[in-house]
Short mmCIF file of C-alpha atoms in Angstrom, two decimals:
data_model
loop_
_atom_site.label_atom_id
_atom_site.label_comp_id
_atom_site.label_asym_id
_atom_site.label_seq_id
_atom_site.Cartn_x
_atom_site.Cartn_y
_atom_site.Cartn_z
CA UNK N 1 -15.54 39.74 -3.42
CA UNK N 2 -14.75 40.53 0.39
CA UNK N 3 -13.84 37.41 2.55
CA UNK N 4 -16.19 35.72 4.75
CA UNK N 5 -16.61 37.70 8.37
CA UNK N 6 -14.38 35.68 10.96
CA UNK N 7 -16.47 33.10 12.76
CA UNK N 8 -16.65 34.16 16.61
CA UNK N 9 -15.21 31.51 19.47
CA UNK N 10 -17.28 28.73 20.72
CA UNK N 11 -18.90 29.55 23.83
CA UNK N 12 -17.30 28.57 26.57
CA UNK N 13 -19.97 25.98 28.40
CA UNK N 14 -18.94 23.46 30.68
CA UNK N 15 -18.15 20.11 28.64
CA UNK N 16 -17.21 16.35 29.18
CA UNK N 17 -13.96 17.62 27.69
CA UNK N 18 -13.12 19.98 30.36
CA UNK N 19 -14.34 17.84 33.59
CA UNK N 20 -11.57 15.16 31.90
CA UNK N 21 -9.09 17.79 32.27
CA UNK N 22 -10.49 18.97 35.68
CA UNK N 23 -10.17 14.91 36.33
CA UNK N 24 -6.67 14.75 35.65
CA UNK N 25 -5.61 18.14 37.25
CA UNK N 26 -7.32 16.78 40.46
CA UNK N 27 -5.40 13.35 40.07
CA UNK N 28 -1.92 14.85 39.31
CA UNK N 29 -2.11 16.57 42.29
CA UNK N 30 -3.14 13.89 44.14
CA UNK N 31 -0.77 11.27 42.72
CA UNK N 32 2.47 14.29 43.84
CA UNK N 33 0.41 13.95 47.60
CA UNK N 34 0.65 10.33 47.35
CA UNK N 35 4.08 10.08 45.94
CA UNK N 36 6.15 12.19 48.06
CA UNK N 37 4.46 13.06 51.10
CA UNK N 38 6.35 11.45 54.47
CA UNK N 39 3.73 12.40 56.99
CA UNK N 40 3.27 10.27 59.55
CA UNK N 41 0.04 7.95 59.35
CA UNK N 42 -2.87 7.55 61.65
CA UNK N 43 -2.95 10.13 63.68
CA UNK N 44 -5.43 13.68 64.02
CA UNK N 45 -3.38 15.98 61.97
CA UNK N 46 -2.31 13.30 59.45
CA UNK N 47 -6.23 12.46 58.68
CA UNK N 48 -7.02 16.58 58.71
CA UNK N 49 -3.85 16.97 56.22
CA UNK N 50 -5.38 14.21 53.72
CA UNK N 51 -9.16 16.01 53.98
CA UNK N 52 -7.33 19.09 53.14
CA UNK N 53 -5.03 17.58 50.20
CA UNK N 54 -8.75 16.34 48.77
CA UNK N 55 -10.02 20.07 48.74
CA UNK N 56 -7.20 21.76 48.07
CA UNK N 57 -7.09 18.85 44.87
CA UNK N 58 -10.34 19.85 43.60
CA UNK N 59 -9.73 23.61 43.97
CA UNK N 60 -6.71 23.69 41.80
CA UNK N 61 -7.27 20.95 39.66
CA UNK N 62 -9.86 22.68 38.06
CA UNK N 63 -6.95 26.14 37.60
CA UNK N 64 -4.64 23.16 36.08
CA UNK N 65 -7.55 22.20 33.54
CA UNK N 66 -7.94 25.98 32.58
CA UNK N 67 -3.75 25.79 31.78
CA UNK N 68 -4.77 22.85 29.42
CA UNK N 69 -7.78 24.23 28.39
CA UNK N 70 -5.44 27.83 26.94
CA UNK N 71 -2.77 26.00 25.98
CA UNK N 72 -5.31 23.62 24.10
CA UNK N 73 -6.86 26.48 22.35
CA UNK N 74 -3.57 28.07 21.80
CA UNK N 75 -2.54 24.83 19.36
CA UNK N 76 -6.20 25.06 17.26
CA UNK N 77 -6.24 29.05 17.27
CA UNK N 78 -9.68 29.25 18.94
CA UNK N 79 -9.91 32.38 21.04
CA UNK N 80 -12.10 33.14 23.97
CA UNK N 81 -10.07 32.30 26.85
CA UNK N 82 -9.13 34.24 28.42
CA UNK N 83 -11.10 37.16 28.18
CA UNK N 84 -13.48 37.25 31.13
CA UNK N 85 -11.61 38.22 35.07
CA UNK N 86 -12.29 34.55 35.93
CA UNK N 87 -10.89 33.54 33.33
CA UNK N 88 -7.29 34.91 34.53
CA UNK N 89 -8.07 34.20 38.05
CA UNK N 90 -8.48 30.52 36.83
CA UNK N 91 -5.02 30.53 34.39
CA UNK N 92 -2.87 32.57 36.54
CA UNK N 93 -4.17 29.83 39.62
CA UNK N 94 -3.07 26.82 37.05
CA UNK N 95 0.17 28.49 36.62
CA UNK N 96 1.21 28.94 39.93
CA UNK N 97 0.18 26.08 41.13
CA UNK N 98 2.01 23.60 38.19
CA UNK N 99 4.81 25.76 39.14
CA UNK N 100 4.53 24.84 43.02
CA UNK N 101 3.94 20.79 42.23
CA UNK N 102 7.27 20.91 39.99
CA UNK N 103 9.00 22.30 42.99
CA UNK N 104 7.34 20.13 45.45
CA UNK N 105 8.99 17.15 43.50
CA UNK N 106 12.29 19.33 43.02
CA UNK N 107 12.35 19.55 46.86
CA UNK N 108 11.63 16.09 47.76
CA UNK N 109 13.94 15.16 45.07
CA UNK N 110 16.82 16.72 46.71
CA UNK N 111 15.83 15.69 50.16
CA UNK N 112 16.09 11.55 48.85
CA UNK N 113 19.46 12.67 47.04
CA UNK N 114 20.94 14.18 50.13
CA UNK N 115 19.32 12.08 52.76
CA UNK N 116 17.98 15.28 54.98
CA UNK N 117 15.37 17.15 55.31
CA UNK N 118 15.11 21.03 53.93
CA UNK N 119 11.77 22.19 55.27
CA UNK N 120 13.46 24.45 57.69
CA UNK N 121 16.42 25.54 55.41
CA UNK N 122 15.73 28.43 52.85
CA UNK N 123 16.39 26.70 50.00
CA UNK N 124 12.61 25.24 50.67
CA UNK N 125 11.56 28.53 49.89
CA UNK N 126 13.57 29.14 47.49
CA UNK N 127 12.80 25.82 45.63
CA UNK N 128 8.82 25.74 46.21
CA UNK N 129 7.29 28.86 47.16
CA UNK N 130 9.14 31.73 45.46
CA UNK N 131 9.06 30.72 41.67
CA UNK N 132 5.06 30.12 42.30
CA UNK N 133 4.30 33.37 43.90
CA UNK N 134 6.68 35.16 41.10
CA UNK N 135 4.56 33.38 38.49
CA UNK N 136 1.18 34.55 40.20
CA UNK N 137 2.97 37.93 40.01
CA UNK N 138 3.64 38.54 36.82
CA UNK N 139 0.23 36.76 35.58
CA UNK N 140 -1.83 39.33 37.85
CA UNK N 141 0.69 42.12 36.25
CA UNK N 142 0.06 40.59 32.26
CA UNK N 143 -4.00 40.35 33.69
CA UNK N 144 -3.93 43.92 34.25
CA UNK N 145 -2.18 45.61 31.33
CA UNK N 146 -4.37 43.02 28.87
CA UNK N 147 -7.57 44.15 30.48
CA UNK N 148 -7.56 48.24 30.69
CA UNK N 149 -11.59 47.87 30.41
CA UNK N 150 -12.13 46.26 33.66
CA UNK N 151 -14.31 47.67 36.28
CA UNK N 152 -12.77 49.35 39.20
CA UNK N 153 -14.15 46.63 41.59
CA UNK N 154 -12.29 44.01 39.29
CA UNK N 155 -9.05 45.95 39.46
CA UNK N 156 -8.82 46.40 42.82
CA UNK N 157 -9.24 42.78 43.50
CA UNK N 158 -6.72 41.79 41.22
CA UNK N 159 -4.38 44.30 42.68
CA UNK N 160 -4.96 42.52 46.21
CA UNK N 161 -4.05 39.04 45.16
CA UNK N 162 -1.33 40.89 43.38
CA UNK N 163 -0.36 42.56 46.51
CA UNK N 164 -0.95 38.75 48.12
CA UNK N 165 1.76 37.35 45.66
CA UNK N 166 4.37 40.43 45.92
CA UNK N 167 4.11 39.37 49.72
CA UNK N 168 5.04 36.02 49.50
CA UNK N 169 7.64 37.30 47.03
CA UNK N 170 8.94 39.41 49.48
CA UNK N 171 8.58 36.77 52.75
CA UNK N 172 11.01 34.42 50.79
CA UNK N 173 13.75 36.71 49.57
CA UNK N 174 13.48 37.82 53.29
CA UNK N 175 14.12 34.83 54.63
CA UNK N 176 16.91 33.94 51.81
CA UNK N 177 18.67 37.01 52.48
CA UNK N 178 17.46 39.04 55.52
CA UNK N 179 15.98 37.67 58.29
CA UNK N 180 13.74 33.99 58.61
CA UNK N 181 11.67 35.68 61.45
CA UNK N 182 10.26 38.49 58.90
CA UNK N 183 10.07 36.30 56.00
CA UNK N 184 7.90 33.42 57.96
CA UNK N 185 5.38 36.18 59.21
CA UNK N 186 4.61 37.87 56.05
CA UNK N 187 2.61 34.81 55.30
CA UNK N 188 0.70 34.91 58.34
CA UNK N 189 0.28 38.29 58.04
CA UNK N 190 -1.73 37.81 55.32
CA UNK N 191 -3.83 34.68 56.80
CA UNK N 192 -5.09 37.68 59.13
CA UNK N 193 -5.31 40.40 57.17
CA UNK N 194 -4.56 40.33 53.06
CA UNK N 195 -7.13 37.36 53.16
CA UNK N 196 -10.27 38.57 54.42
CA UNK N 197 -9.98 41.74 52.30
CA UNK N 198 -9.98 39.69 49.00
CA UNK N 199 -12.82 37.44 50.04
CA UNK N 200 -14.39 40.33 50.86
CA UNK N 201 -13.51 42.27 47.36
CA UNK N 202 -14.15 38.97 45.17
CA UNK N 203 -18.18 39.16 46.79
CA UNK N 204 -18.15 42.81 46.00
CA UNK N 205 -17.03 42.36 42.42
CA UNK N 206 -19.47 39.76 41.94
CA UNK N 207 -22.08 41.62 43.50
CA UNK N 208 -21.66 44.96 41.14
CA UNK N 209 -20.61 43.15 38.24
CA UNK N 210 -22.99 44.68 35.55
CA UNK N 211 -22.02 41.98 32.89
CA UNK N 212 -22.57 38.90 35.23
CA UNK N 213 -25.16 37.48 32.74
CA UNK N 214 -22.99 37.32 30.13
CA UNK N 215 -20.03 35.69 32.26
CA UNK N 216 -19.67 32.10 31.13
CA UNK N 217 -18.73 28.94 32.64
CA UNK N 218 -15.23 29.37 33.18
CA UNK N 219 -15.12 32.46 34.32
CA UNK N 220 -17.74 31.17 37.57
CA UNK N 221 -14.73 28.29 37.78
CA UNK N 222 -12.28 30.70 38.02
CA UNK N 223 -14.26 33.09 40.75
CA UNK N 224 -15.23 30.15 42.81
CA UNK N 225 -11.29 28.71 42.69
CA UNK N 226 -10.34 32.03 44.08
CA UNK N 227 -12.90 32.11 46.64
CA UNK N 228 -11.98 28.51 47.66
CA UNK N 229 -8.14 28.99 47.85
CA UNK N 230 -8.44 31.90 49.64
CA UNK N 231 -10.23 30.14 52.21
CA UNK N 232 -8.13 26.86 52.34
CA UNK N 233 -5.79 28.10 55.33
CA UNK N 234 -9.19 28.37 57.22
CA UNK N 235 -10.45 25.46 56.18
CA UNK N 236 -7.34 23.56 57.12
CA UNK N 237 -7.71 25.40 60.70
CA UNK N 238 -10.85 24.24 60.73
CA UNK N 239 -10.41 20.18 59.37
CA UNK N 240 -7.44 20.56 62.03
CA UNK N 241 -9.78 21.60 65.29
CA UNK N 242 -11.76 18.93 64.10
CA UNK N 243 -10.29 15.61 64.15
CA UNK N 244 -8.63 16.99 67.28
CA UNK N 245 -11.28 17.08 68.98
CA UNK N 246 -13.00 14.01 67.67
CA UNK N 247 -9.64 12.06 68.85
#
């Protein structure tokens, strides 16, 4: 007698379980804000920094929930995730940024220990932004060798935010080991340039997408999160100009 056919994954719909773990992404990130961030008070750019800290809480929280949400499914066996290019943009965003928060409180952590400040010493980098960019790395790398069917639309905009994360890669070790100048304008470098080309190729692949009725929930999370990150240095610009002004 041949064995019952598998049973195919749930479908992945947005559910009360999921908007928990959105809920606690969002507040993780906002208890590290409240926790260990010395800005001053009251002023413009302390109120534009807090508006920002909501968004940018919001955006990633819901890439932290898709970590839970994989590693969740990883300890029941249910498959289904990920599969889909939001999905990956979503996990590989969760990564990077759990990654970033741990060294966030690394940083801070040394800072109290010593009693000075590091934000202008390398070992910032070297402590914060270079194991997170080295995660979103390798995820886009692992995205792309797991996914040889993707459309060329999808590829290429993987390989930009993969060419987004070799730059930051490359901006730290510069300023660990070659020169701070070069390694503090790679980033801005890609404010002006890297960024717009990814908003522009994330539209694109959502335009041509031939399967974008059968794209769940989660994979629309994951697109949107992209979209949003990739704006949040304008946005800040922008929150920043504001409350200037207003002042």
């Amino acid at each position: 007698m041949s064995p019952p056919p598998a049973q195919p994954p749930p479908p992945n719909r947005l559910t009360i379980s999921f908007l928990m773990l959105w809920t606690l992404g969002t507040a993780l990130i906002l208890a590290c804000y409240r926790a260990f961030d010395d800005s001053p008070p009251r002023n413009a750019q302390a109120l534009a920094v807090s508006f920002y800290v909501l968004i940018y809480a919001l955006v990633h929280g819901s890439a932290i929930a898709g970590v839970l949400l994989f590693i969740q499914r990883k300890i029941a066996k249910v498959g289904g995730f990920p599969i889909q290019p939001g999905h990956w943009l979503l996990l590989i965003r969760g990564f990077s940024t759990l990654v970033w928060l741990a060294g966030w409180i690394t940083r801070v952590a040394i800072e109290r220990l010593c009693g000075r400040n590091i934000l202008d010493s390398p070992l910032y980098l070297a402590i914060q932004f270079l194991p997170a960019a080295a995660v979103s790395l390798a995820g886009y790398a692992i995205a792309l060798r797991r996914n040889p069917e993707l459309g060329r639309i999808w590829r290429i905009t993987l390989r930009l935010m993969q060419s987004n994360a070799t730059l930051g890669c490359v901006g730290a070790v510069a300023v660990l080991f070659v020169d701070p100048f070069v390694g503090q304008m790679l980033p801005v470098a890609f404010t002006a340039c890297l960024a717009p080309v990814i908003l522009v190729s994330l539209l694109v692949a959502l335009a041509t997408d031939p399967d974008w009725k059968s794209r769940d929930f989660f994979h629309w999370a994951g697109v949107v999160s992209a979209l949003a990150s990739t704006m949040l240095p304008y946005i800040y610009q922008l929150l920043a100009a504001m409350f200037v002004v207003r002042q």
